[in-house]
Amino acid sequence: MAASLGEMAVLCHKFITAPQASSSSFVNVIKLGTFCRTVVWPCLPPLLMYQYIRAKDEDMYAMEVLYYKSGSRDAKAFYDTSRLNGSGHWRLQQDMETIRAAANAE
């Protein structure tokens, strides 16, 4: 068992270090690293921010639809803006109330 794990580790190491075996492969690895550092990495933060904003917007839209279809006039029941750090979301309020009730059971 240990011998097969050792062989597997050696094989994985050879697979990772094989691209650097020749000088032309080594240059290609450097070019790929430079491309990732100058093109790919700078594009990631804006894409991640865009995805976060879209998800947040989708969540708020769903909350607005739920509020509209409920016929309620109490907007704070769905999102209480006076609460800290986004804890005003109705689902989070419900979860926290369930936890509080279970923790303070008499």
GROMACS .gro file of N, CA and C in nm:
model
  318
    1MET      N    1   0.082  -0.119   0.000
    1MET     CA    2   0.000   0.000   0.000
    1MET      C    3   0.087   0.126   0.000
    2ALA      N    4   0.186   0.130   0.089
    2ALA     CA    5   0.273   0.246   0.099
    2ALA      C    6   0.358   0.261  -0.026
    3ALA      N    7   0.398   0.148  -0.084
    3ALA     CA    8   0.481   0.153  -0.205
    3ALA      C    9   0.401   0.212  -0.322
    4SER      N   10   0.275   0.176  -0.333
    4SER     CA   11   0.193   0.228  -0.442
    4SER      C   12   0.166   0.378  -0.423
    5LEU      N   13   0.149   0.421  -0.297
    5LEU     CA   14   0.132   0.564  -0.271
    5LEU      C   15   0.258   0.641  -0.306
    6GLY      N   16   0.374   0.582  -0.275
    6GLY     CA   17   0.501   0.646  -0.309
    6GLY      C   18   0.519   0.658  -0.459
    7GLU      N   19   0.483   0.550  -0.532
    7GLU     CA   20   0.493   0.555  -0.678
    7GLU      C   21   0.398   0.660  -0.736
    8MET      N   22   0.281   0.671  -0.677
    8MET     CA   23   0.184   0.770  -0.723
    8MET      C   24   0.235   0.912  -0.699
    9ALA      N   25   0.299   0.933  -0.584
    9ALA     CA   26   0.355   1.065  -0.554
    9ALA      C   27   0.467   1.100  -0.651
   10VAL      N   28   0.553   1.002  -0.682
   10VAL     CA   29   0.662   1.026  -0.777
   10VAL      C   30   0.605   1.056  -0.916
   11LEU      N   31   0.502   0.983  -0.956
   11LEU     CA   32   0.439   1.005  -1.086
   11LEU      C   33   0.377   1.146  -1.094
   12CYS      N   34   0.309   1.187  -0.987
   12CYS     CA   35   0.249   1.322  -0.985
   12CYS      C   36   0.358   1.429  -0.992
   13HIS      N   37   0.469   1.407  -0.922
   13HIS     CA   38   0.579   1.503  -0.924
   13HIS      C   39   0.638   1.513  -1.064
   14LYS      N   40   0.655   1.399  -1.131
   14LYS     CA   41   0.708   1.400  -1.268
   14LYS      C   42   0.611   1.470  -1.364
   15PHE      N   43   0.482   1.450  -1.341
   15PHE     CA   44   0.381   1.514  -1.427
   15PHE      C   45   0.386   1.666  -1.413
   16ILE      N   46   0.408   1.713  -1.292
   16ILE     CA   47   0.411   1.857  -1.268
   16ILE      C   48   0.542   1.919  -1.317
   17THR      N   49   0.653   1.849  -1.299
   17THR     CA   50   0.783   1.906  -1.336
   17THR      C   51   0.822   1.876  -1.480
   18ALA      N   52   0.748   1.793  -1.550
   18ALA     CA   53   0.782   1.756  -1.688
   18ALA      C   54   0.784   1.876  -1.783
   19PRO      N   55   0.694   1.974  -1.772
   19PRO     CA   56   0.699   2.087  -1.866
   19PRO      C   57   0.829   2.167  -1.858
   20GLN      N   58   0.903   2.154  -1.750
   20GLN     CA   59   1.027   2.229  -1.735
   20GLN      C   60   1.149   2.146  -1.776
   21ALA      N   61   1.125   2.029  -1.838
   21ALA     CA   62   1.236   1.940  -1.871
   21ALA      C   63   1.330   2.001  -1.976
   22SER      N   64   1.275   2.064  -2.079
   22SER     CA   65   1.360   2.124  -2.181
   22SER      C   66   1.354   2.276  -2.170
   23SER      N   67   1.451   2.343  -2.233
   23SER     CA   68   1.456   2.488  -2.222
   23SER      C   69   1.338   2.554  -2.294
   24SER      N   70   1.293   2.497  -2.406
   24SER     CA   71   1.178   2.556  -2.476
   24SER      C   72   1.049   2.541  -2.394
   25SER      N   73   1.035   2.428  -2.326
   25SER     CA   74   0.919   2.409  -2.239
   25SER      C   75   0.923   2.506  -2.122
   26PHE      N   76   1.044   2.528  -2.070
   26PHE     CA   77   1.061   2.620  -1.959
   26PHE      C   78   1.021   2.762  -1.999
   27VAL      N   79   1.058   2.801  -2.122
   27VAL     CA   80   1.020   2.934  -2.172
   27VAL      C   81   0.869   2.944  -2.189
   28ASN      N   82   0.805   2.835  -2.235
   28ASN     CA   83   0.659   2.836  -2.250
   28ASN      C   84   0.589   2.849  -2.115
   29VAL      N   85   0.645   2.785  -2.013
   29VAL     CA   86   0.587   2.798  -1.879
   29VAL      C   87   0.598   2.942  -1.831
   30ILE      N   88   0.711   3.006  -1.856
   30ILE     CA   89   0.729   3.146  -1.818
   30ILE      C   90   0.631   3.235  -1.894
   31LYS      N   91   0.614   3.209  -2.024
   31LYS     CA   92   0.519   3.289  -2.104
   31LYS      C   93   0.377   3.272  -2.052
   32LEU      N   94   0.341   3.149  -2.020
   32LEU     CA   95   0.206   3.124  -1.969
   32LEU      C   96   0.186   3.195  -1.834
   33GLY      N   97   0.287   3.189  -1.749
   33GLY     CA   98   0.278   3.258  -1.620
   33GLY      C   99   0.266   3.408  -1.636
   34THR      N  100   0.341   3.464  -1.731
   34THR     CA  101   0.334   3.608  -1.757
   34THR      C  102   0.197   3.646  -1.810
   35PHE      N  103   0.142   3.564  -1.899
   35PHE     CA  104   0.008   3.589  -1.953
   35PHE      C  105  -0.097   3.588  -1.841
   36CYS      N  106  -0.089   3.486  -1.755
   36CYS     CA  107  -0.185   3.479  -1.644
   36CYS      C  108  -0.173   3.599  -1.551
   37ARG      N  109  -0.050   3.639  -1.522
   37ARG     CA  110  -0.027   3.750  -1.430
   37ARG      C  111  -0.073   3.883  -1.488
   38THR      N  112  -0.058   3.902  -1.620
   38THR     CA  113  -0.090   4.032  -1.679
   38THR      C  114  -0.229   4.041  -1.738
   39VAL      N  115  -0.289   3.926  -1.776
   39VAL     CA  116  -0.420   3.930  -1.841
   39VAL      C  117  -0.529   3.867  -1.756
   40VAL      N  118  -0.506   3.746  -1.707
   40VAL     CA  119  -0.612   3.672  -1.638
   40VAL      C  120  -0.639   3.730  -1.500
   41TRP      N  121  -0.535   3.746  -1.417
   41TRP     CA  122  -0.556   3.794  -1.281
   41TRP      C  123  -0.619   3.932  -1.274
   42PRO      N  124  -0.581   4.028  -1.357
   42PRO     CA  125  -0.649   4.159  -1.350
   42PRO      C  126  -0.797   4.153  -1.389
   43CYS      N  127  -0.836   4.053  -1.465
   43CYS     CA  128  -0.977   4.041  -1.506
   43CYS      C  129  -1.064   3.977  -1.399
   44LEU      N  130  -1.005   3.902  -1.307
   44LEU     CA  131  -1.084   3.830  -1.209
   44LEU      C  132  -1.159   3.918  -1.109
   45PRO      N  133  -1.096   4.017  -1.044
   45PRO     CA  134  -1.173   4.097  -0.947
   45PRO      C  135  -1.296   4.166  -1.005
   46PRO      N  136  -1.289   4.228  -1.125
   46PRO     CA  137  -1.413   4.287  -1.178
   46PRO      C  138  -1.520   4.183  -1.208
   47LEU      N  139  -1.480   4.066  -1.258
   47LEU     CA  140  -1.578   3.960  -1.286
   47LEU      C  141  -1.642   3.910  -1.158
   48LEU      N  142  -1.563   3.892  -1.053
   48LEU     CA  143  -1.618   3.846  -0.926
   48LEU      C  144  -1.711   3.951  -0.865
   49MET      N  145  -1.674   4.077  -0.876
   49MET     CA  146  -1.760   4.184  -0.826
   49MET      C  147  -1.891   4.189  -0.904
   50TYR      N  148  -1.882   4.172  -1.035
   50TYR     CA  149  -2.002   4.171  -1.119
   50TYR      C  150  -2.095   4.057  -1.077
   51GLN      N  151  -2.040   3.938  -1.054
   51GLN     CA  152  -2.122   3.825  -1.013
   51GLN      C  153  -2.187   3.851  -0.877
   52TYR      N  154  -2.111   3.913  -0.785
   52TYR     CA  155  -2.166   3.943  -0.653
   52TYR      C  156  -2.282   4.042  -0.664
   53ILE      N  157  -2.264   4.146  -0.745
   53ILE     CA  158  -2.369   4.247  -0.762
   53ILE      C  159  -2.493   4.185  -0.826
   54ARG      N  160  -2.473   4.102  -0.927
   54ARG     CA  161  -2.588   4.036  -0.991
   54ARG      C  162  -2.663   3.949  -0.894
   55ALA      N  163  -2.592   3.871  -0.813
   55ALA     CA  164  -2.657   3.782  -0.716
   55ALA      C  165  -2.733   3.864  -0.612
   56LYS      N  166  -2.673   3.974  -0.567
   56LYS     CA  167  -2.738   4.059  -0.468
   56LYS      C  168  -2.864   4.123  -0.529
   57ASP      N  169  -2.853   4.168  -0.654
   57ASP     CA  170  -2.966   4.229  -0.722
   57ASP      C  171  -3.079   4.128  -0.742
   58GLU      N  172  -3.043   4.005  -0.777
   58GLU     CA  173  -3.143   3.901  -0.797
   58GLU      C  174  -3.215   3.870  -0.666
   59ASP      N  175  -3.141   3.869  -0.557
   59ASP     CA  176  -3.200   3.844  -0.426
   59ASP      C  177  -3.296   3.956  -0.388
   60MET      N  178  -3.256   4.080  -0.411
   60MET     CA  179  -3.342   4.193  -0.377
   60MET      C  180  -3.467   4.194  -0.466
   61TYR      N  181  -3.452   4.157  -0.593
   61TYR     CA  182  -3.568   4.152  -0.683
   61TYR      C  183  -3.667   4.046  -0.634
   62ALA      N  184  -3.615   3.930  -0.595
   62ALA     CA  185  -3.703   3.825  -0.544
   62ALA      C  186  -3.775   3.872  -0.418
   63MET      N  187  -3.706   3.947  -0.334
   63MET     CA  188  -3.769   3.998  -0.214
   63MET      C  189  -3.879   4.100  -0.247
   64GLU      N  190  -3.853   4.184  -0.347
   64GLU     CA  191  -3.955   4.281  -0.388
   64GLU      C  192  -4.078   4.212  -0.444
   65VAL      N  193  -4.058   4.107  -0.523
   65VAL     CA  194  -4.172   4.032  -0.579
   65VAL      C  195  -4.250   3.965  -0.467
   66LEU      N  196  -4.178   3.905  -0.371
   66LEU     CA  197  -4.244   3.841  -0.258
   66LEU      C  198  -4.325   3.943  -0.178
   67TYR      N  199  -4.267   4.061  -0.155
   67TYR     CA  200  -4.336   4.167  -0.082
   67TYR      C  201  -4.461   4.211  -0.158
   68TYR      N  202  -4.450   4.229  -0.289
   68TYR     CA  203  -4.562   4.274  -0.371
   68TYR      C  204  -4.675   4.171  -0.371
   69LYS      N  205  -4.639   4.044  -0.388
   69LYS     CA  206  -4.742   3.939  -0.399
   69LYS      C  207  -4.805   3.907  -0.264
   70SER      N  208  -4.737   3.941  -0.154
   70SER     CA  209  -4.793   3.911  -0.023
   70SER      C  210  -4.907   4.005   0.012
   71GLY      N  211  -4.908   4.123  -0.051
   71GLY     CA  212  -5.012   4.220  -0.021
   71GLY      C  213  -4.988   4.294   0.108
   72SER      N  214  -4.875   4.272   0.171
   72SER     CA  215  -4.843   4.337   0.297
   72SER      C  216  -4.807   4.483   0.275
   73ARG      N  217  -4.825   4.563   0.377
   73ARG     CA  218  -4.785   4.703   0.371
   73ARG      C  219  -4.665   4.729   0.461
   74ASP      N  220  -4.618   4.624   0.528
   74ASP     CA  221  -4.505   4.638   0.620
   74ASP      C  222  -4.378   4.592   0.550
   75ALA      N  223  -4.303   4.687   0.494
   75ALA     CA  224  -4.181   4.653   0.421
   75ALA      C  225  -4.072   4.601   0.514
   76LYS      N  226  -4.072   4.644   0.638
   76LYS     CA  227  -3.968   4.601   0.732
   76LYS      C  228  -3.981   4.453   0.768
   77ALA      N  229  -4.095   4.393   0.740
   77ALA     CA  230  -4.109   4.250   0.765
   77ALA      C  231  -4.025   4.169   0.666
   78PHE      N  232  -3.994   4.229   0.552
   78PHE     CA  233  -3.915   4.160   0.450
   78PHE      C  234  -3.768   4.200   0.453
   79TYR      N  235  -3.741   4.328   0.477
   79TYR     CA  236  -3.602   4.373   0.488
   79TYR      C  237  -3.597   4.492   0.581
   80ASP      N  238  -3.542   4.470   0.697
   80ASP     CA  239  -3.533   4.575   0.799
   80ASP      C  240  -3.398   4.645   0.785
   81THR      N  241  -3.399   4.768   0.734
   81THR     CA  242  -3.275   4.841   0.708
   81THR      C  243  -3.207   4.889   0.835
   82SER      N  244  -3.276   4.886   0.948
   82SER     CA  245  -3.215   4.933   1.073
   82SER      C  246  -3.124   4.826   1.135
   83ARG      N  247  -3.126   4.705   1.084
   83ARG     CA  248  -3.041   4.599   1.139
   83ARG      C  249  -2.901   4.606   1.082
   84LEU      N  250  -2.805   4.548   1.153
   84LEU     CA  251  -2.664   4.555   1.117
   84LEU      C  252  -2.626   4.458   1.005
   85ASN      N  253  -2.534   4.500   0.921
   85ASN     CA  254  -2.463   4.415   0.825
   85ASN      C  255  -2.551   4.318   0.745
   86GLY      N  256  -2.660   4.365   0.695
   86GLY     CA  257  -2.743   4.280   0.610
   86GLY      C  258  -2.824   4.177   0.685
   87SER      N  259  -2.831   4.186   0.817
   87SER     CA  260  -2.908   4.088   0.893
   87SER      C  261  -3.057   4.120   0.892
   88GLY      N  262  -3.096   4.217   0.811
   88GLY     CA  263  -3.237   4.254   0.803
   88GLY      C  264  -3.316   4.171   0.705
   89HIS      N  265  -3.253   4.082   0.632
   89HIS     CA  266  -3.322   3.998   0.534
   89HIS      C  267  -3.424   3.910   0.607
   90TRP      N  268  -3.544   3.896   0.551
   90TRP     CA  269  -3.652   3.827   0.620
   90TRP      C  270  -3.618   3.683   0.654
   91ARG      N  271  -3.545   3.616   0.565
   91ARG     CA  272  -3.511   3.477   0.589
   91ARG      C  273  -3.410   3.466   0.705
   92LEU      N  274  -3.317   3.558   0.707
   92LEU     CA  275  -3.219   3.560   0.816
   92LEU      C  276  -3.287   3.593   0.948
   93GLN      N  277  -3.382   3.684   0.945
   93GLN     CA  278  -3.456   3.717   1.066
   93GLN      C  279  -3.530   3.593   1.118
   94GLN      N  280  -3.590   3.517   1.026
   94GLN     CA  281  -3.664   3.397   1.064
   94GLN      C  282  -3.569   3.292   1.123
   95ASP      N  283  -3.453   3.274   1.062
   95ASP     CA  284  -3.356   3.177   1.111
   95ASP      C  285  -3.304   3.216   1.250
   96MET      N  286  -3.276   3.345   1.267
   96MET     CA  287  -3.227   3.391   1.397
   96MET      C  288  -3.334   3.375   1.505
   97GLU      N  289  -3.459   3.396   1.470
   97GLU     CA  290  -3.568   3.378   1.566
   97GLU      C  291  -3.581   3.231   1.605
   98THR      N  292  -3.563   3.141   1.508
   98THR     CA  293  -3.569   2.996   1.536
   98THR      C  294  -3.454   2.957   1.630
   99ILE      N  295  -3.335   3.009   1.604
   99ILE     CA  296  -3.220   2.980   1.690
   99ILE      C  297  -3.242   3.037   1.829
  100ARG      N  298  -3.292   3.160   1.837
  100ARG     CA  299  -3.317   3.223   1.968
  100ARG      C  300  -3.420   3.142   2.047
  101ALA      N  301  -3.528   3.098   1.980
  101ALA     CA  302  -3.632   3.022   2.049
  101ALA      C  303  -3.577   2.887   2.099
  102ALA      N  304  -3.493   2.823   2.020
  102ALA     CA  305  -3.435   2.695   2.062
  102ALA      C  306  -3.335   2.714   2.175
  103ALA      N  307  -3.259   2.823   2.171
  103ALA     CA  308  -3.158   2.847   2.275
  103ALA      C  309  -3.222   2.888   2.407
  104ASN      N  310  -3.336   2.954   2.402
  104ASN     CA  311  -3.403   3.002   2.523
  104ASN      C  312  -3.527   2.920   2.555
  105ALA      N  313  -3.523   2.793   2.519
  105ALA     CA  314  -3.640   2.707   2.546
  105ALA      C  315  -3.658   2.691   2.698
  106GLU      N  316  -3.782   2.692   2.738
  106GLU     CA  317  -3.808   2.681   2.882
  106GLU      C  318  -3.871   2.551   2.916
   0.00000   0.00000   0.00000
